[in-house]
């Protein structure tokens, strides 16, 4: 479940991420354009420093996890972060290599992740999508 990111985050953990544009740039630097379908989790302290924990999670076969799967995953991730002794907010990145646009399923997945984070009392700093054309913030539509 855990592996190293495509781009080293060692140097990046020394540079705080303060604005939304900074966050977008950081996610683009670490995840980049989509290669394989998966979910990435990154974590940032309240002062904007990225924790040296970047977790890519292989996409479930259906492409859309059930709400209870999201809750179990996010709760486990919060536990792992809590063990580091750091107070951190999550950033979720949905990676979709076969897409160039955001779909309704991406929106559902993001809403499930946000609901799971709320259940686990894990703050969320942002949700992004990595498409074959690059990384974009994932705006949530009602529903």
Short mmCIF file of N, CA and C in Angstrom, two decimals:
data_model
loop_
_atom_site.label_atom_id
_atom_site.label_comp_id
_atom_site.label_asym_id
_atom_site.label_seq_id
_atom_site.Cartn_x
_atom_site.Cartn_y
_atom_site.Cartn_z
N UNK A 1 0.82 -1.19 0.00
CA UNK A 1 0.00 0.00 0.00
C UNK A 1 0.86 1.25 0.00
N UNK A 2 2.05 1.18 0.55
CA UNK A 2 2.92 2.35 0.62
C UNK A 2 4.10 2.17 -0.30
N UNK A 3 4.42 3.22 -1.02
CA UNK A 3 5.63 3.21 -1.84
C UNK A 3 6.13 4.63 -1.95
N UNK A 4 7.24 4.81 -2.60
CA UNK A 4 7.80 6.15 -2.73
C UNK A 4 7.09 6.90 -3.84
N UNK A 5 7.01 8.23 -3.71
CA UNK A 5 6.39 9.03 -4.77
C UNK A 5 7.25 9.04 -6.02
N UNK A 6 6.67 9.49 -7.11
CA UNK A 6 7.41 9.56 -8.38
C UNK A 6 8.54 10.57 -8.30
N UNK A 7 8.30 11.64 -7.56
CA UNK A 7 9.31 12.68 -7.41
C UNK A 7 9.66 12.77 -5.93
N UNK A 8 10.92 12.90 -5.64
CA UNK A 8 11.37 12.95 -4.25
C UNK A 8 10.76 14.14 -3.53
N UNK A 9 10.23 13.88 -2.35
CA UNK A 9 9.66 14.96 -1.56
C UNK A 9 10.63 15.42 -0.47
N UNK A 10 11.84 14.83 -0.41
CA UNK A 10 12.78 15.17 0.65
C UNK A 10 13.06 16.67 0.71
N UNK A 11 13.41 17.28 -0.39
CA UNK A 11 13.70 18.71 -0.40
C UNK A 11 12.43 19.53 -0.20
N UNK A 12 11.33 19.05 -0.69
CA UNK A 12 10.08 19.80 -0.63
C UNK A 12 9.55 19.94 0.79
N UNK A 13 9.88 19.01 1.67
CA UNK A 13 9.36 19.08 3.04
C UNK A 13 9.93 20.28 3.81
N UNK A 14 10.98 20.89 3.29
CA UNK A 14 11.59 22.05 3.94
C UNK A 14 10.94 23.37 3.52
N UNK A 15 10.10 23.32 2.48
CA UNK A 15 9.48 24.54 1.94
C UNK A 15 8.00 24.52 2.30
N UNK A 16 7.53 25.52 3.08
CA UNK A 16 6.10 25.51 3.44
C UNK A 16 5.20 25.79 2.25
N UNK A 17 4.02 25.20 2.31
CA UNK A 17 2.98 25.39 1.31
C UNK A 17 1.92 26.28 1.96
N UNK A 18 1.87 27.53 1.55
CA UNK A 18 1.03 28.50 2.26
C UNK A 18 -0.26 28.85 1.54
N UNK A 19 -0.24 28.86 0.21
CA UNK A 19 -1.42 29.28 -0.55
C UNK A 19 -2.01 28.12 -1.34
N UNK A 20 -3.19 28.33 -1.88
CA UNK A 20 -3.80 27.32 -2.75
C UNK A 20 -2.93 27.06 -3.99
N UNK A 21 -2.33 28.13 -4.52
CA UNK A 21 -1.45 27.96 -5.68
C UNK A 21 -0.20 27.15 -5.31
N UNK A 22 0.33 27.41 -4.11
CA UNK A 22 1.46 26.62 -3.63
C UNK A 22 1.09 25.14 -3.53
N UNK A 23 -0.10 24.89 -3.00
CA UNK A 23 -0.55 23.51 -2.83
C UNK A 23 -0.71 22.81 -4.18
N UNK A 24 -1.30 23.52 -5.14
CA UNK A 24 -1.47 22.96 -6.49
C UNK A 24 -0.10 22.63 -7.09
N UNK A 25 0.84 23.55 -6.94
CA UNK A 25 2.19 23.33 -7.49
C UNK A 25 2.87 22.14 -6.82
N UNK A 26 2.68 22.00 -5.50
CA UNK A 26 3.30 20.89 -4.79
C UNK A 26 2.72 19.55 -5.24
N UNK A 27 1.40 19.48 -5.34
CA UNK A 27 0.77 18.24 -5.79
C UNK A 27 1.22 17.90 -7.21
N UNK A 28 1.30 18.91 -8.07
CA UNK A 28 1.75 18.67 -9.45
C UNK A 28 3.20 18.19 -9.47
N UNK A 29 4.03 18.71 -8.57
CA UNK A 29 5.44 18.30 -8.53
C UNK A 29 5.60 16.87 -8.05
N UNK A 30 4.76 16.45 -7.12
CA UNK A 30 4.90 15.10 -6.55
C UNK A 30 4.17 14.05 -7.37
N UNK A 31 2.93 14.32 -7.73
CA UNK A 31 2.12 13.32 -8.44
C UNK A 31 2.30 13.46 -9.95
N UNK A 32 2.20 14.68 -10.46
CA UNK A 32 2.34 14.91 -11.89
C UNK A 32 1.17 14.37 -12.69
N UNK A 33 1.29 14.35 -14.03
CA UNK A 33 0.23 13.81 -14.87
C UNK A 33 -0.02 12.33 -14.55
N UNK A 34 -1.24 11.91 -14.73
CA UNK A 34 -1.66 10.55 -14.36
C UNK A 34 -0.92 9.48 -15.15
N UNK A 35 -0.55 8.40 -14.43
CA UNK A 35 0.13 7.26 -15.02
C UNK A 35 -0.66 5.98 -14.79
N UNK A 36 -1.09 5.76 -13.55
CA UNK A 36 -1.88 4.58 -13.20
C UNK A 36 -3.05 5.03 -12.33
N UNK A 37 -4.19 4.32 -12.38
CA UNK A 37 -5.31 4.71 -11.54
C UNK A 37 -5.03 4.40 -10.07
N UNK A 38 -5.02 5.44 -9.26
CA UNK A 38 -4.81 5.27 -7.84
C UNK A 38 -5.20 6.54 -7.10
N UNK A 39 -5.11 6.46 -5.79
CA UNK A 39 -5.38 7.59 -4.92
C UNK A 39 -4.10 7.91 -4.17
N UNK A 40 -3.77 9.19 -4.09
CA UNK A 40 -2.60 9.63 -3.33
C UNK A 40 -3.08 10.37 -2.10
N UNK A 41 -2.36 10.19 -1.00
CA UNK A 41 -2.60 10.95 0.22
C UNK A 41 -1.31 11.65 0.61
N UNK A 42 -1.40 12.95 0.81
CA UNK A 42 -0.29 13.76 1.27
C UNK A 42 -0.76 14.47 2.54
N UNK A 43 0.17 14.87 3.39
CA UNK A 43 -0.20 15.47 4.67
C UNK A 43 0.63 16.72 4.93
N UNK A 44 -0.04 17.75 5.49
CA UNK A 44 0.59 19.04 5.75
C UNK A 44 0.28 19.50 7.17
N UNK A 45 1.29 20.06 7.81
CA UNK A 45 1.11 20.59 9.16
C UNK A 45 0.32 21.91 9.09
N UNK A 46 -0.16 22.39 10.24
CA UNK A 46 -0.88 23.67 10.23
C UNK A 46 -0.02 24.85 9.74
N UNK A 47 1.30 24.74 9.83
CA UNK A 47 2.17 25.79 9.33
C UNK A 47 2.53 25.61 7.85
N UNK A 48 1.97 24.58 7.22
CA UNK A 48 2.17 24.40 5.78
C UNK A 48 3.31 23.48 5.39
N UNK A 49 3.96 22.85 6.35
CA UNK A 49 5.05 21.95 6.01
C UNK A 49 4.51 20.56 5.68
N UNK A 50 5.01 20.01 4.62
CA UNK A 50 4.57 18.68 4.19
C UNK A 50 5.28 17.63 5.03
N UNK A 51 4.51 16.67 5.54
CA UNK A 51 5.12 15.55 6.23
C UNK A 51 5.76 14.64 5.19
N UNK A 52 6.85 13.96 5.55
CA UNK A 52 7.52 13.08 4.59
C UNK A 52 6.80 11.74 4.44
N UNK A 53 5.48 11.81 4.37
CA UNK A 53 4.64 10.63 4.20
C UNK A 53 3.78 10.87 2.97
N UNK A 54 4.04 10.14 1.91
CA UNK A 54 3.24 10.23 0.69
C UNK A 54 2.75 8.82 0.40
N UNK A 55 1.45 8.65 0.37
CA UNK A 55 0.88 7.31 0.27
C UNK A 55 0.07 7.15 -1.01
N UNK A 56 0.56 6.36 -1.97
CA UNK A 56 -0.27 6.00 -3.11
C UNK A 56 -1.04 4.72 -2.79
N UNK A 57 -2.32 4.73 -3.04
CA UNK A 57 -3.17 3.57 -2.78
C UNK A 57 -3.72 3.09 -4.11
N UNK A 58 -3.46 1.84 -4.43
CA UNK A 58 -3.93 1.30 -5.71
C UNK A 58 -5.44 1.38 -5.79
N UNK A 59 -5.92 1.76 -6.96
CA UNK A 59 -7.35 1.92 -7.21
C UNK A 59 -8.07 0.58 -7.08
N UNK A 60 -9.24 0.58 -6.46
CA UNK A 60 -10.02 -0.66 -6.42
C UNK A 60 -10.45 -1.07 -7.83
N UNK A 61 -10.68 -2.36 -8.06
CA UNK A 61 -11.02 -2.84 -9.40
C UNK A 61 -12.22 -2.13 -10.04
N UNK A 62 -13.19 -1.73 -9.24
CA UNK A 62 -14.36 -1.08 -9.80
C UNK A 62 -14.12 0.38 -10.13
N UNK A 63 -13.03 0.94 -9.61
CA UNK A 63 -12.74 2.34 -9.85
C UNK A 63 -13.42 3.28 -8.90
N UNK A 64 -14.33 2.79 -8.04
CA UNK A 64 -15.03 3.65 -7.10
C UNK A 64 -15.25 2.87 -5.80
N UNK A 65 -14.50 3.22 -4.77
CA UNK A 65 -14.65 2.49 -3.51
C UNK A 65 -15.98 2.81 -2.83
N UNK A 66 -16.45 1.84 -2.07
CA UNK A 66 -17.67 2.06 -1.29
C UNK A 66 -17.36 3.03 -0.16
N UNK A 67 -18.39 3.67 0.37
CA UNK A 67 -18.21 4.65 1.44
C UNK A 67 -17.49 4.04 2.63
N UNK A 68 -17.84 2.80 2.99
CA UNK A 68 -17.20 2.17 4.15
C UNK A 68 -15.72 1.86 3.89
N UNK A 69 -15.36 1.60 2.63
CA UNK A 69 -13.95 1.40 2.31
C UNK A 69 -13.17 2.71 2.50
N UNK A 70 -13.77 3.82 2.07
CA UNK A 70 -13.14 5.12 2.25
C UNK A 70 -12.95 5.42 3.74
N UNK A 71 -13.97 5.14 4.53
CA UNK A 71 -13.89 5.40 5.97
C UNK A 71 -12.78 4.58 6.61
N UNK A 72 -12.70 3.29 6.27
CA UNK A 72 -11.67 2.42 6.84
C UNK A 72 -10.27 2.91 6.43
N UNK A 73 -10.11 3.29 5.17
CA UNK A 73 -8.81 3.73 4.68
C UNK A 73 -8.39 5.04 5.36
N UNK A 74 -9.30 6.01 5.41
CA UNK A 74 -8.97 7.31 5.98
C UNK A 74 -8.71 7.18 7.48
N UNK A 75 -9.46 6.34 8.16
CA UNK A 75 -9.23 6.13 9.59
C UNK A 75 -7.85 5.52 9.83
N UNK A 76 -7.46 4.56 8.99
CA UNK A 76 -6.13 3.96 9.11
C UNK A 76 -5.04 4.99 8.83
N UNK A 77 -5.24 5.83 7.84
CA UNK A 77 -4.25 6.86 7.51
C UNK A 77 -4.13 7.87 8.65
N UNK A 78 -5.26 8.25 9.24
CA UNK A 78 -5.21 9.18 10.37
C UNK A 78 -4.43 8.55 11.52
N UNK A 79 -4.66 7.26 11.77
CA UNK A 79 -3.93 6.57 12.82
C UNK A 79 -2.43 6.58 12.57
N UNK A 80 -2.05 6.36 11.32
CA UNK A 80 -0.62 6.36 10.98
C UNK A 80 -0.01 7.75 11.18
N UNK A 81 -0.72 8.78 10.81
CA UNK A 81 -0.24 10.15 11.00
C UNK A 81 -0.19 10.49 12.49
N UNK A 82 -1.22 10.08 13.22
CA UNK A 82 -1.26 10.34 14.65
C UNK A 82 -0.04 9.74 15.35
N UNK A 83 0.39 8.56 14.91
CA UNK A 83 1.56 7.90 15.51
C UNK A 83 2.85 8.68 15.28
N UNK A 84 2.89 9.54 14.26
CA UNK A 84 4.09 10.35 14.03
C UNK A 84 4.18 11.50 15.03
N UNK A 85 3.09 11.77 15.73
CA UNK A 85 3.08 12.86 16.68
C UNK A 85 2.81 14.21 16.05
N UNK A 86 2.51 14.22 14.77
CA UNK A 86 2.26 15.48 14.06
C UNK A 86 0.76 15.74 13.93
N UNK A 87 0.41 16.99 13.96
CA UNK A 87 -0.95 17.42 13.68
C UNK A 87 -0.96 17.77 12.19
N UNK A 88 -1.78 17.10 11.40
CA UNK A 88 -1.71 17.31 9.95
C UNK A 88 -3.08 17.26 9.30
N UNK A 89 -3.17 17.93 8.17
CA UNK A 89 -4.35 17.89 7.31
C UNK A 89 -4.00 17.09 6.06
N UNK A 90 -4.98 16.40 5.54
CA UNK A 90 -4.77 15.55 4.36
C UNK A 90 -5.03 16.32 3.06
N UNK A 91 -4.37 15.84 2.04
CA UNK A 91 -4.66 16.25 0.66
C UNK A 91 -4.87 14.95 -0.11
N UNK A 92 -6.00 14.85 -0.78
CA UNK A 92 -6.32 13.67 -1.59
C UNK A 92 -6.10 14.01 -3.06
N UNK A 93 -5.51 13.05 -3.78
CA UNK A 93 -5.32 13.23 -5.22
C UNK A 93 -5.81 11.95 -5.90
N UNK A 94 -6.85 12.07 -6.71
CA UNK A 94 -7.39 10.95 -7.47
C UNK A 94 -6.67 10.94 -8.81
N UNK A 95 -6.03 9.83 -9.13
CA UNK A 95 -5.25 9.73 -10.37
C UNK A 95 -6.01 8.91 -11.40
N UNK A 96 -6.23 9.52 -12.58
CA UNK A 96 -7.00 8.90 -13.66
C UNK A 96 -6.27 9.05 -14.99
N UNK A 97 -5.44 8.05 -15.38
CA UNK A 97 -4.63 8.20 -16.59
C UNK A 97 -5.42 8.15 -17.90
N UNK A 98 -6.61 7.59 -17.87
CA UNK A 98 -7.39 7.44 -19.10
C UNK A 98 -8.38 8.59 -19.30
N UNK A 99 -8.24 9.64 -18.52
CA UNK A 99 -9.21 10.74 -18.59
C UNK A 99 -8.52 12.07 -18.88
N UNK A 100 -9.27 12.95 -19.54
CA UNK A 100 -8.82 14.32 -19.71
C UNK A 100 -9.81 15.30 -19.08
N UNK A 101 -10.93 14.79 -18.57
CA UNK A 101 -11.95 15.63 -17.91
C UNK A 101 -12.38 14.97 -16.60
N UNK A 102 -12.92 15.79 -15.71
CA UNK A 102 -13.44 15.30 -14.44
C UNK A 102 -14.82 14.68 -14.69
N UNK A 103 -15.04 13.49 -14.12
CA UNK A 103 -16.31 12.80 -14.32
C UNK A 103 -17.16 12.83 -13.05
N UNK A 104 -18.40 12.41 -13.21
CA UNK A 104 -19.32 12.30 -12.08
C UNK A 104 -18.79 11.32 -11.05
N UNK A 105 -18.16 10.22 -11.48
CA UNK A 105 -17.60 9.25 -10.54
C UNK A 105 -16.46 9.86 -9.72
N UNK A 106 -15.67 10.73 -10.32
CA UNK A 106 -14.62 11.41 -9.58
C UNK A 106 -15.22 12.27 -8.47
N UNK A 107 -16.31 12.94 -8.80
CA UNK A 107 -17.02 13.78 -7.83
C UNK A 107 -17.55 12.93 -6.66
N UNK A 108 -18.11 11.78 -6.99
CA UNK A 108 -18.64 10.89 -5.94
C UNK A 108 -17.50 10.42 -5.04
N UNK A 109 -16.40 10.01 -5.66
CA UNK A 109 -15.26 9.54 -4.87
C UNK A 109 -14.76 10.65 -3.94
N UNK A 110 -14.63 11.84 -4.44
CA UNK A 110 -14.16 12.96 -3.62
C UNK A 110 -15.12 13.21 -2.46
N UNK A 111 -16.42 13.19 -2.71
CA UNK A 111 -17.39 13.38 -1.63
C UNK A 111 -17.28 12.28 -0.59
N UNK A 112 -17.05 11.03 -1.03
CA UNK A 112 -16.89 9.92 -0.08
C UNK A 112 -15.62 10.09 0.75
N UNK A 113 -14.56 10.55 0.14
CA UNK A 113 -13.32 10.80 0.88
C UNK A 113 -13.51 11.90 1.91
N UNK A 114 -14.19 12.97 1.53
CA UNK A 114 -14.43 14.07 2.45
C UNK A 114 -15.33 13.64 3.61
N UNK A 115 -16.35 12.83 3.31
CA UNK A 115 -17.22 12.32 4.37
C UNK A 115 -16.44 11.41 5.31
N UNK A 116 -15.57 10.57 4.76
CA UNK A 116 -14.75 9.68 5.58
C UNK A 116 -13.80 10.48 6.46
N UNK A 117 -13.22 11.54 5.90
CA UNK A 117 -12.32 12.39 6.68
C UNK A 117 -13.08 13.07 7.82
N UNK A 118 -14.29 13.51 7.55
CA UNK A 118 -15.10 14.13 8.60
C UNK A 118 -15.41 13.12 9.70
N UNK A 119 -15.74 11.88 9.31
CA UNK A 119 -16.01 10.83 10.29
C UNK A 119 -14.78 10.54 11.14
N UNK A 120 -13.61 10.54 10.52
CA UNK A 120 -12.35 10.25 11.23
C UNK A 120 -11.78 11.49 11.93
N UNK A 121 -12.46 12.63 11.79
CA UNK A 121 -11.98 13.89 12.36
C UNK A 121 -10.59 14.24 11.82
N UNK A 122 -10.42 14.02 10.52
CA UNK A 122 -9.17 14.35 9.83
C UNK A 122 -9.39 15.59 8.98
N UNK A 123 -8.71 16.69 9.29
CA UNK A 123 -8.88 17.88 8.45
C UNK A 123 -8.39 17.61 7.03
N UNK A 124 -9.04 18.24 6.07
CA UNK A 124 -8.65 18.10 4.65
C UNK A 124 -8.28 19.47 4.13
N UNK A 125 -7.11 19.55 3.54
CA UNK A 125 -6.64 20.81 2.97
C UNK A 125 -7.04 20.97 1.51
N UNK A 126 -7.22 19.85 0.80
CA UNK A 126 -7.60 19.96 -0.60
C UNK A 126 -7.83 18.61 -1.23
N UNK A 127 -8.55 18.65 -2.36
CA UNK A 127 -8.79 17.47 -3.18
C UNK A 127 -8.41 17.84 -4.60
N UNK A 128 -7.59 16.99 -5.22
CA UNK A 128 -7.12 17.25 -6.58
C UNK A 128 -7.38 16.02 -7.44
N UNK A 129 -7.29 16.22 -8.75
CA UNK A 129 -7.36 15.10 -9.67
C UNK A 129 -6.17 15.20 -10.62
N UNK A 130 -5.54 14.07 -10.82
CA UNK A 130 -4.44 13.98 -11.77
C UNK A 130 -4.98 13.27 -13.01
N UNK A 131 -5.03 14.00 -14.10
CA UNK A 131 -5.51 13.47 -15.38
C UNK A 131 -4.31 13.28 -16.30
N UNK A 132 -4.54 12.72 -17.44
CA UNK A 132 -3.43 12.55 -18.39
C UNK A 132 -2.87 13.90 -18.83
N UNK A 133 -3.66 14.96 -18.67
CA UNK A 133 -3.24 16.31 -19.06
C UNK A 133 -2.63 17.10 -17.92
N UNK A 134 -2.58 16.53 -16.71
CA UNK A 134 -1.98 17.22 -15.57
C UNK A 134 -2.89 17.25 -14.36
N UNK A 135 -2.42 17.93 -13.34
CA UNK A 135 -3.12 17.99 -12.05
C UNK A 135 -3.98 19.24 -12.00
N UNK A 136 -5.21 19.05 -11.49
CA UNK A 136 -6.14 20.17 -11.30
C UNK A 136 -6.84 20.05 -9.96
N UNK A 137 -7.21 21.17 -9.35
CA UNK A 137 -8.07 21.08 -8.17
C UNK A 137 -9.38 20.43 -8.57
N UNK A 138 -9.96 19.66 -7.68
CA UNK A 138 -11.21 18.98 -7.97
C UNK A 138 -12.36 19.74 -7.31
N UNK A 139 -13.04 20.59 -8.06
CA UNK A 139 -14.18 21.29 -7.49
C UNK A 139 -15.33 20.31 -7.29
N UNK A 140 -15.98 20.43 -6.16
CA UNK A 140 -17.07 19.50 -5.87
C UNK A 140 -18.41 20.10 -6.28
N UNK A 141 -19.17 19.32 -6.98
CA UNK A 141 -20.52 19.73 -7.34
C UNK A 141 -21.49 19.19 -6.30
N UNK A 142 -22.60 19.83 -6.07
CA UNK A 142 -23.57 19.33 -5.08
C UNK A 142 -24.04 17.92 -5.45
N UNK A 143 -24.38 17.17 -4.43
CA UNK A 143 -24.93 15.85 -4.70
C UNK A 143 -24.30 14.85 -3.91
#
